[in-house]
Amino acid sequence: AQSVTQLDSQVPVFEEAPVELRCNYSSSVSVYLFWYVQYPNQGLQLLLKYLSGSTLVKGINGFEAEFNKSQTSFHLRKPSVHISDTAEYFCAVSGSARQLTFGSGTQLTVLP
Amino acid sequence: DTGVSQDPRHKITKRGQNVTFRCDPISEHNRLYWYRQTLGQGPEFLTYFQNEAQLEKSRLLSDRFSAERPKGSFSTLEIQRTEQGDSAMYLCASSLLVGDKAYEQYFGPGTRLTVT
């Protein structure tokens, strides 16, 4: 069985400040890890993914994440956020069965 | 490539009625997934298809729910005798499985169901 914990339900941050959204997972098998973003009343858009290889993963819109196997974490970071980054962010894990298990989400609010 | 599409985008129905949603995946994708998302929560897996075969169903998928993917193309999700607890966003996603390597899932815009 797999599970995902997103440690912060809401993260307010000022524009142009750095941000980190935290994600921890548990799994008994090798995993694939993902971050998705969801804007109001829309589906999910893939930000980045870790399938194998380099533990530092770069995604769209300037986001990056680091896979840490020993700490079972996959935190999302951006060095400088914009108003347009305001959205709900979901961390997800996929094991051998391929379906995604999502965390409960982190609402990122970028303040002017 | 137009992405994953879902129809309708919104559905309001009365308790006890049946509803059907449609999902059109990305054309070359052989896997199709259904998820349900309630307010303030992450999506929860319901079921998935490999081509036309339904390979797994979550315990969340009660016997009032049925999904099909005839000919391995579009899929439908039907809910019979809807209940207020069925109110949620229903998301469809598709992905490509090559050998034993699965690629990322691409999501549609969702169908928001409101049961009154």
PDB file of C-alpha atoms in Angstrom:
ATOM      1  CA  ALA A   1       0.000   0.000   0.000  1.00  0.00           C
ATOM      2  CA  GLN A   2       1.112   3.526  -0.674  1.00  0.00           C
ATOM      3  CA  SER A   3       0.326   6.830   0.962  1.00  0.00           C
ATOM      4  CA  VAL A   4       1.268  10.466   0.509  1.00  0.00           C
ATOM      5  CA  THR A   5       1.386  13.160   3.169  1.00  0.00           C
ATOM      6  CA  GLN A   6       1.477  16.803   2.235  1.00  0.00           C
ATOM      7  CA  LEU A   7       2.557  18.485   5.405  1.00  0.00           C
ATOM      8  CA  ASP A   8       1.080  21.921   4.760  1.00  0.00           C
ATOM      9  CA  SER A   9      -2.514  22.447   3.692  1.00  0.00           C
ATOM     10  CA  GLN A  10      -1.985  26.155   3.004  1.00  0.00           C
ATOM     11  CA  VAL A  11       1.161  28.098   2.162  1.00  0.00           C
ATOM     12  CA  PRO A  12       0.963  31.880   1.794  1.00  0.00           C
ATOM     13  CA  VAL A  13       4.040  33.563   0.336  1.00  0.00           C
ATOM     14  CA  PHE A  14       4.851  36.977  -1.039  1.00  0.00           C
ATOM     15  CA  GLU A  15       5.524  37.472  -4.736  1.00  0.00           C
ATOM     16  CA  GLU A  16       9.158  36.899  -5.778  1.00  0.00           C
ATOM     17  CA  ALA A  17       9.904  34.989  -2.567  1.00  0.00           C
ATOM     18  CA  PRO A  18      11.077  31.352  -2.649  1.00  0.00           C
ATOM     19  CA  VAL A  19       8.691  28.556  -1.726  1.00  0.00           C
ATOM     20  CA  GLU A  20       8.905  24.908  -0.719  1.00  0.00           C
ATOM     21  CA  LEU A  21       5.905  22.576  -0.648  1.00  0.00           C
ATOM     22  CA  ARG A  22       6.587  19.449   1.344  1.00  0.00           C
ATOM     23  CA  CYS A  23       5.637  15.906   0.428  1.00  0.00           C
ATOM     24  CA  ASN A  24       6.425  12.623   2.160  1.00  0.00           C
ATOM     25  CA  TYR A  25       5.424   9.219   0.898  1.00  0.00           C
ATOM     26  CA  SER A  26       5.368   5.641   2.042  1.00  0.00           C
ATOM     27  CA  SER A  27       5.561   2.619  -0.195  1.00  0.00           C
ATOM     28  CA  SER A  28       6.729  -0.958   0.009  1.00  0.00           C
ATOM     29  CA  VAL A  29       7.866  -0.972  -3.623  1.00  0.00           C
ATOM     30  CA  SER A  30       9.852   1.244  -5.931  1.00  0.00           C
ATOM     31  CA  VAL A  31       7.916   4.338  -6.791  1.00  0.00           C
ATOM     32  CA  TYR A  32       7.373   6.962  -9.370  1.00  0.00           C
ATOM     33  CA  LEU A  33       6.685  10.430  -7.951  1.00  0.00           C
ATOM     34  CA  PHE A  34       4.764  13.347  -9.421  1.00  0.00           C
ATOM     35  CA  TRP A  35       3.670  16.879  -8.701  1.00  0.00           C
ATOM     36  CA  TYR A  36       0.491  18.184 -10.309  1.00  0.00           C
ATOM     37  CA  VAL A  37      -1.064  21.663 -10.202  1.00  0.00           C
ATOM     38  CA  GLN A  38      -4.782  22.361 -10.263  1.00  0.00           C
ATOM     39  CA  TYR A  39      -6.350  25.733 -10.994  1.00  0.00           C
ATOM     40  CA  PRO A  40      -9.951  26.366  -9.844  1.00  0.00           C
ATOM     41  CA  ASN A  41     -12.538  24.207 -11.600  1.00  0.00           C
ATOM     42  CA  GLN A  42      -9.938  22.614 -13.842  1.00  0.00           C
ATOM     43  CA  GLY A  43      -8.215  19.267 -14.182  1.00  0.00           C
ATOM     44  CA  LEU A  44      -4.679  18.512 -13.088  1.00  0.00           C
ATOM     45  CA  GLN A  45      -1.602  19.602 -14.998  1.00  0.00           C
ATOM     46  CA  LEU A  46       1.669  17.733 -14.613  1.00  0.00           C
ATOM     47  CA  LEU A  47       4.453  19.930 -13.206  1.00  0.00           C
ATOM     48  CA  LEU A  48       7.222  17.351 -12.993  1.00  0.00           C
ATOM     49  CA  LYS A  49       7.949  13.679 -12.463  1.00  0.00           C
ATOM     50  CA  TYR A  50      10.568  11.385 -11.010  1.00  0.00           C
ATOM     51  CA  LEU A  51      10.766   8.011 -12.732  1.00  0.00           C
ATOM     52  CA  SER A  52      14.444   7.132 -12.269  1.00  0.00           C
ATOM     53  CA  GLY A  53      17.914   8.610 -12.606  1.00  0.00           C
ATOM     54  CA  SER A  54      18.861  12.043 -11.283  1.00  0.00           C
ATOM     55  CA  THR A  55      17.195  12.821  -7.988  1.00  0.00           C
ATOM     56  CA  LEU A  56      16.850  16.519  -8.872  1.00  0.00           C
ATOM     57  CA  VAL A  57      13.995  16.938 -11.280  1.00  0.00           C
ATOM     58  CA  LYS A  58      13.153  20.108 -13.161  1.00  0.00           C
ATOM     59  CA  GLY A  59       9.655  20.831 -14.352  1.00  0.00           C
ATOM     60  CA  ILE A  60       7.595  23.483 -16.031  1.00  0.00           C
ATOM     61  CA  ASN A  61       7.133  27.061 -14.843  1.00  0.00           C
ATOM     62  CA  GLY A  62      10.477  27.108 -12.994  1.00  0.00           C
ATOM     63  CA  PHE A  63       9.573  24.409 -10.461  1.00  0.00           C
ATOM     64  CA  GLU A  64      11.947  21.670  -9.329  1.00  0.00           C
ATOM     65  CA  ALA A  65      11.811  18.810  -6.849  1.00  0.00           C
ATOM     66  CA  GLU A  66      14.312  16.527  -5.175  1.00  0.00           C
ATOM     67  CA  PHE A  67      13.723  12.849  -4.567  1.00  0.00           C
ATOM     68  CA  ASN A  68      15.194  11.772  -1.227  1.00  0.00           C
ATOM     69  CA  LYS A  69      14.859   8.027  -0.794  1.00  0.00           C
ATOM     70  CA  SER A  70      16.277   7.887   2.743  1.00  0.00           C
ATOM     71  CA  GLN A  71      13.807  10.510   3.961  1.00  0.00           C
ATOM     72  CA  THR A  72      11.022   9.302   1.650  1.00  0.00           C
ATOM     73  CA  SER A  73      10.419  12.865   0.539  1.00  0.00           C
ATOM     74  CA  PHE A  74       9.785  14.679  -2.717  1.00  0.00           C
ATOM     75  CA  HIS A  75       9.603  18.380  -1.875  1.00  0.00           C
ATOM     76  CA  LEU A  76       8.675  20.936  -4.527  1.00  0.00           C
ATOM     77  CA  ARG A  77      10.583  24.219  -4.761  1.00  0.00           C
ATOM     78  CA  LYS A  78      10.582  27.425  -6.739  1.00  0.00           C
ATOM     79  CA  PRO A  79      13.146  30.183  -6.176  1.00  0.00           C
ATOM     80  CA  SER A  80      10.814  33.067  -7.015  1.00  0.00           C
ATOM     81  CA  VAL A  81       7.034  32.785  -7.213  1.00  0.00           C
ATOM     82  CA  HIS A  82       4.555  34.827  -9.236  1.00  0.00           C
ATOM     83  CA  ILE A  83       0.936  35.718  -8.644  1.00  0.00           C
ATOM     84  CA  SER A  84       0.030  33.258 -11.400  1.00  0.00           C
ATOM     85  CA  ASP A  85       1.450  30.377  -9.318  1.00  0.00           C
ATOM     86  CA  THR A  86      -1.524  30.640  -6.957  1.00  0.00           C
ATOM     87  CA  ALA A  87      -3.181  27.217  -7.198  1.00  0.00           C
ATOM     88  CA  GLU A  88      -3.614  23.862  -5.465  1.00  0.00           C
ATOM     89  CA  TYR A  89      -0.604  21.550  -5.703  1.00  0.00           C
ATOM     90  CA  PHE A  90      -0.819  17.782  -5.380  1.00  0.00           C
ATOM     91  CA  CYS A  91       1.960  15.295  -4.770  1.00  0.00           C
ATOM     92  CA  ALA A  92       1.300  11.775  -6.043  1.00  0.00           C
ATOM     93  CA  VAL A  93       2.977   8.381  -5.986  1.00  0.00           C
ATOM     94  CA  SER A  94       2.617   5.461  -8.355  1.00  0.00           C
ATOM     95  CA  GLY A  95       3.922   1.987  -7.740  1.00  0.00           C
ATOM     96  CA  SER A  96       3.856  -1.128  -9.821  1.00  0.00           C
ATOM     97  CA  ALA A  97       0.075  -0.978 -10.196  1.00  0.00           C
ATOM     98  CA  ARG A  98       0.409   2.382 -11.951  1.00  0.00           C
ATOM     99  CA  GLN A  99      -2.621   4.169 -10.545  1.00  0.00           C
ATOM    100  CA  LEU A 100      -1.808   7.354  -8.667  1.00  0.00           C
ATOM    101  CA  THR A 101      -2.210   7.877  -4.940  1.00  0.00           C
ATOM    102  CA  PHE A 102      -2.535  11.571  -4.171  1.00  0.00           C
ATOM    103  CA  GLY A 103      -1.902  13.681  -1.116  1.00  0.00           C
ATOM    104  CA  SER A 104      -4.597  15.992   0.176  1.00  0.00           C
ATOM    105  CA  GLY A 105      -3.082  18.998  -1.540  1.00  0.00           C
ATOM    106  CA  THR A 106      -1.378  22.276  -0.632  1.00  0.00           C
ATOM    107  CA  GLN A 107      -3.017  25.574  -1.489  1.00  0.00           C
ATOM    108  CA  LEU A 108      -0.293  28.000  -2.528  1.00  0.00           C
ATOM    109  CA  THR A 109      -1.360  31.621  -2.327  1.00  0.00           C
ATOM    110  CA  VAL A 110       1.025  34.221  -3.690  1.00  0.00           C
ATOM    111  CA  LEU A 111       0.478  37.636  -2.160  1.00  0.00           C
ATOM    112  CA  PRO A 112       1.347  40.931  -3.910  1.00  0.00           C
TER     113      PRO A 112
ATOM    114  CA  ASP B   1      -3.132  16.134 -30.088  1.00  0.00           C
ATOM    115  CA  THR B   2      -6.059  17.770 -28.310  1.00  0.00           C
ATOM    116  CA  GLY B   3      -5.480  16.214 -24.900  1.00  0.00           C
ATOM    117  CA  VAL B   4      -7.980  14.374 -22.736  1.00  0.00           C
ATOM    118  CA  SER B   5     -11.552  15.606 -23.071  1.00  0.00           C
ATOM    119  CA  GLN B   6     -14.552  14.985 -20.835  1.00  0.00           C
ATOM    120  CA  ASP B   7     -18.225  15.552 -21.376  1.00  0.00           C
ATOM    121  CA  PRO B   8     -20.241  17.084 -19.840  1.00  0.00           C
ATOM    122  CA  ARG B   9     -18.222  19.562 -17.800  1.00  0.00           C
ATOM    123  CA  HIS B  10     -21.040  20.028 -15.333  1.00  0.00           C
ATOM    124  CA  LYS B  11     -24.024  17.878 -14.450  1.00  0.00           C
ATOM    125  CA  ILE B  12     -26.791  18.635 -11.972  1.00  0.00           C
ATOM    126  CA  THR B  13     -29.135  15.771 -11.231  1.00  0.00           C
ATOM    127  CA  LYS B  14     -31.740  14.803  -8.678  1.00  0.00           C
ATOM    128  CA  ARG B  15     -31.149  12.056  -6.179  1.00  0.00           C
ATOM    129  CA  GLY B  16     -32.101   8.695  -7.601  1.00  0.00           C
ATOM    130  CA  GLN B  17     -31.442   9.556 -11.242  1.00  0.00           C
ATOM    131  CA  ASN B  18     -28.827   7.845 -13.395  1.00  0.00           C
ATOM    132  CA  VAL B  19     -25.963   9.798 -14.969  1.00  0.00           C
ATOM    133  CA  THR B  20     -23.317   8.922 -17.541  1.00  0.00           C
ATOM    134  CA  PHE B  21     -20.031  10.685 -18.201  1.00  0.00           C
ATOM    135  CA  ARG B  22     -17.758  10.312 -21.193  1.00  0.00           C
ATOM    136  CA  CYS B  23     -13.985  10.530 -21.471  1.00  0.00           C
ATOM    137  CA  ASP B  24     -11.950  10.696 -24.678  1.00  0.00           C
ATOM    138  CA  PRO B  25      -8.275   9.950 -23.978  1.00  0.00           C
ATOM    139  CA  ILE B  26      -5.223  11.039 -25.925  1.00  0.00           C
ATOM    140  CA  SER B  27      -5.460   8.941 -29.073  1.00  0.00           C
ATOM    141  CA  GLU B  28      -2.343   6.778 -28.747  1.00  0.00           C
ATOM    142  CA  HIS B  29      -2.722   6.143 -25.010  1.00  0.00           C
ATOM    143  CA  ASN B  30      -3.612   2.584 -24.046  1.00  0.00           C
ATOM    144  CA  ARG B  31      -4.378   3.195 -20.384  1.00  0.00           C
ATOM    145  CA  LEU B  32      -7.375   5.115 -19.097  1.00  0.00           C
ATOM    146  CA  TYR B  33      -8.122   5.964 -15.473  1.00  0.00           C
ATOM    147  CA  TRP B  34     -11.073   7.353 -13.553  1.00  0.00           C
ATOM    148  CA  TYR B  35     -10.657   9.304 -10.316  1.00  0.00           C
ATOM    149  CA  ARG B  36     -13.070  11.082  -7.996  1.00  0.00           C
ATOM    150  CA  GLN B  37     -12.216  14.322  -6.205  1.00  0.00           C
ATOM    151  CA  THR B  38     -14.292  15.776  -3.414  1.00  0.00           C
ATOM    152  CA  LEU B  39     -13.962  19.330  -2.177  1.00  0.00           C
ATOM    153  CA  GLY B  40     -10.664  20.005  -0.448  1.00  0.00           C
ATOM    154  CA  GLN B  41      -9.254  16.565  -1.142  1.00  0.00           C
ATOM    155  CA  GLY B  42      -6.893  14.982  -3.609  1.00  0.00           C
ATOM    156  CA  PRO B  43      -8.255  12.749  -6.346  1.00  0.00           C
ATOM    157  CA  GLU B  44      -9.004   9.144  -5.385  1.00  0.00           C
ATOM    158  CA  PHE B  45      -8.565   6.251  -7.788  1.00  0.00           C
ATOM    159  CA  LEU B  46     -11.725   4.521  -8.983  1.00  0.00           C
ATOM    160  CA  THR B  47     -10.775   2.196 -11.839  1.00  0.00           C
ATOM    161  CA  TYR B  48      -8.518   1.799 -14.852  1.00  0.00           C
ATOM    162  CA  PHE B  49      -8.464   0.144 -18.259  1.00  0.00           C
ATOM    163  CA  GLN B  50      -5.677  -1.324 -20.336  1.00  0.00           C
ATOM    164  CA  ASN B  51      -7.128  -0.998 -23.830  1.00  0.00           C
ATOM    165  CA  GLU B  52     -10.681  -2.359 -23.438  1.00  0.00           C
ATOM    166  CA  ALA B  53      -9.972  -4.505 -20.359  1.00  0.00           C
ATOM    167  CA  GLN B  54     -10.920  -3.162 -16.943  1.00  0.00           C
ATOM    168  CA  LEU B  55      -7.959  -4.278 -14.821  1.00  0.00           C
ATOM    169  CA  GLU B  56      -8.684  -2.894 -11.392  1.00  0.00           C
ATOM    170  CA  LYS B  57     -11.534  -1.381  -9.417  1.00  0.00           C
ATOM    171  CA  SER B  58     -11.231   0.478  -6.144  1.00  0.00           C
ATOM    172  CA  ARG B  59     -13.401  -0.428  -3.180  1.00  0.00           C
ATOM    173  CA  LEU B  60     -14.790   3.099  -3.639  1.00  0.00           C
ATOM    174  CA  LEU B  61     -16.511   1.872  -6.785  1.00  0.00           C
ATOM    175  CA  SER B  62     -19.795   0.571  -5.387  1.00  0.00           C
ATOM    176  CA  ASP B  63     -22.123  -1.616  -7.432  1.00  0.00           C
ATOM    177  CA  ARG B  64     -24.005   1.532  -8.484  1.00  0.00           C
ATOM    178  CA  PHE B  65     -20.969   2.538 -10.521  1.00  0.00           C
ATOM    179  CA  SER B  66     -20.021   0.944 -13.813  1.00  0.00           C
ATOM    180  CA  ALA B  67     -17.353   1.861 -16.320  1.00  0.00           C
ATOM    181  CA  GLU B  68     -16.737   0.681 -19.847  1.00  0.00           C
ATOM    182  CA  ARG B  69     -14.189   1.257 -22.548  1.00  0.00           C
ATOM    183  CA  PRO B  70     -15.521  -0.399 -25.700  1.00  0.00           C
ATOM    184  CA  LYS B  71     -12.950  -0.905 -28.439  1.00  0.00           C
ATOM    185  CA  GLY B  72     -10.264   0.583 -26.232  1.00  0.00           C
ATOM    186  CA  SER B  73     -11.008   4.158 -27.193  1.00  0.00           C
ATOM    187  CA  PHE B  74     -13.392   6.414 -25.233  1.00  0.00           C
ATOM    188  CA  SER B  75     -14.745   5.408 -21.840  1.00  0.00           C
ATOM    189  CA  THR B  76     -18.006   5.958 -20.015  1.00  0.00           C
ATOM    190  CA  LEU B  77     -18.681   6.065 -16.299  1.00  0.00           C
ATOM    191  CA  GLU B  78     -22.270   5.498 -15.227  1.00  0.00           C
ATOM    192  CA  ILE B  79     -23.693   6.110 -11.786  1.00  0.00           C
ATOM    193  CA  GLN B  80     -27.081   4.562 -11.080  1.00  0.00           C
ATOM    194  CA  ARG B  81     -29.507   5.812  -8.426  1.00  0.00           C
ATOM    195  CA  THR B  82     -27.341   8.786  -7.562  1.00  0.00           C
ATOM    196  CA  GLU B  83     -26.953   9.850  -3.934  1.00  0.00           C
ATOM    197  CA  GLN B  84     -25.919  13.200  -2.518  1.00  0.00           C
ATOM    198  CA  GLY B  85     -22.608  11.644  -1.494  1.00  0.00           C
ATOM    199  CA  ASP B  86     -21.810  11.120  -5.167  1.00  0.00           C
ATOM    200  CA  SER B  87     -21.419  14.875  -5.625  1.00  0.00           C
ATOM    201  CA  ALA B  88     -17.803  15.357  -6.678  1.00  0.00           C
ATOM    202  CA  MET B  89     -15.494  16.112  -9.579  1.00  0.00           C
ATOM    203  CA  TYR B  90     -14.946  13.032 -11.737  1.00  0.00           C
ATOM    204  CA  LEU B  91     -11.577  13.107 -13.452  1.00  0.00           C
ATOM    205  CA  CYS B  92     -10.372  11.014 -16.337  1.00  0.00           C
ATOM    206  CA  ALA B  93      -6.699  10.491 -17.178  1.00  0.00           C
ATOM    207  CA  SER B  94      -4.807   8.584 -19.828  1.00  0.00           C
ATOM    208  CA  SER B  95      -1.270   7.321 -20.173  1.00  0.00           C
ATOM    209  CA  LEU B  96       0.938   5.189 -22.371  1.00  0.00           C
ATOM    210  CA  LEU B  97       2.237   1.847 -21.165  1.00  0.00           C
ATOM    211  CA  VAL B  98       5.071   0.404 -23.252  1.00  0.00           C
ATOM    212  CA  GLY B  99       6.260  -3.000 -22.084  1.00  0.00           C
ATOM    213  CA  ASP B 100       6.422  -2.607 -18.328  1.00  0.00           C
ATOM    214  CA  LYS B 101       7.241   1.085 -18.428  1.00  0.00           C
ATOM    215  CA  ALA B 102       4.425   3.413 -17.534  1.00  0.00           C
ATOM    216  CA  TYR B 103       4.516   7.055 -18.432  1.00  0.00           C
ATOM    217  CA  GLU B 104       2.837   9.989 -16.768  1.00  0.00           C
ATOM    218  CA  GLN B 105      -0.910  10.409 -16.673  1.00  0.00           C
ATOM    219  CA  TYR B 106      -2.573  13.313 -18.437  1.00  0.00           C
ATOM    220  CA  PHE B 107      -5.818  14.546 -16.972  1.00  0.00           C
ATOM    221  CA  GLY B 108      -8.967  15.903 -18.530  1.00  0.00           C
ATOM    222  CA  PRO B 109     -10.827  18.971 -17.219  1.00  0.00           C
ATOM    223  CA  GLY B 110     -13.221  16.846 -15.173  1.00  0.00           C
ATOM    224  CA  THR B 111     -16.984  16.530 -14.872  1.00  0.00           C
ATOM    225  CA  ARG B 112     -18.453  18.207 -11.818  1.00  0.00           C
ATOM    226  CA  LEU B 113     -21.502  16.311 -10.568  1.00  0.00           C
ATOM    227  CA  THR B 114     -23.984  17.916  -8.199  1.00  0.00           C
ATOM    228  CA  VAL B 115     -26.736  15.702  -6.783  1.00  0.00           C
ATOM    229  CA  THR B 116     -29.650  17.657  -5.313  1.00  0.00           C
TER     230      THR B 116
END
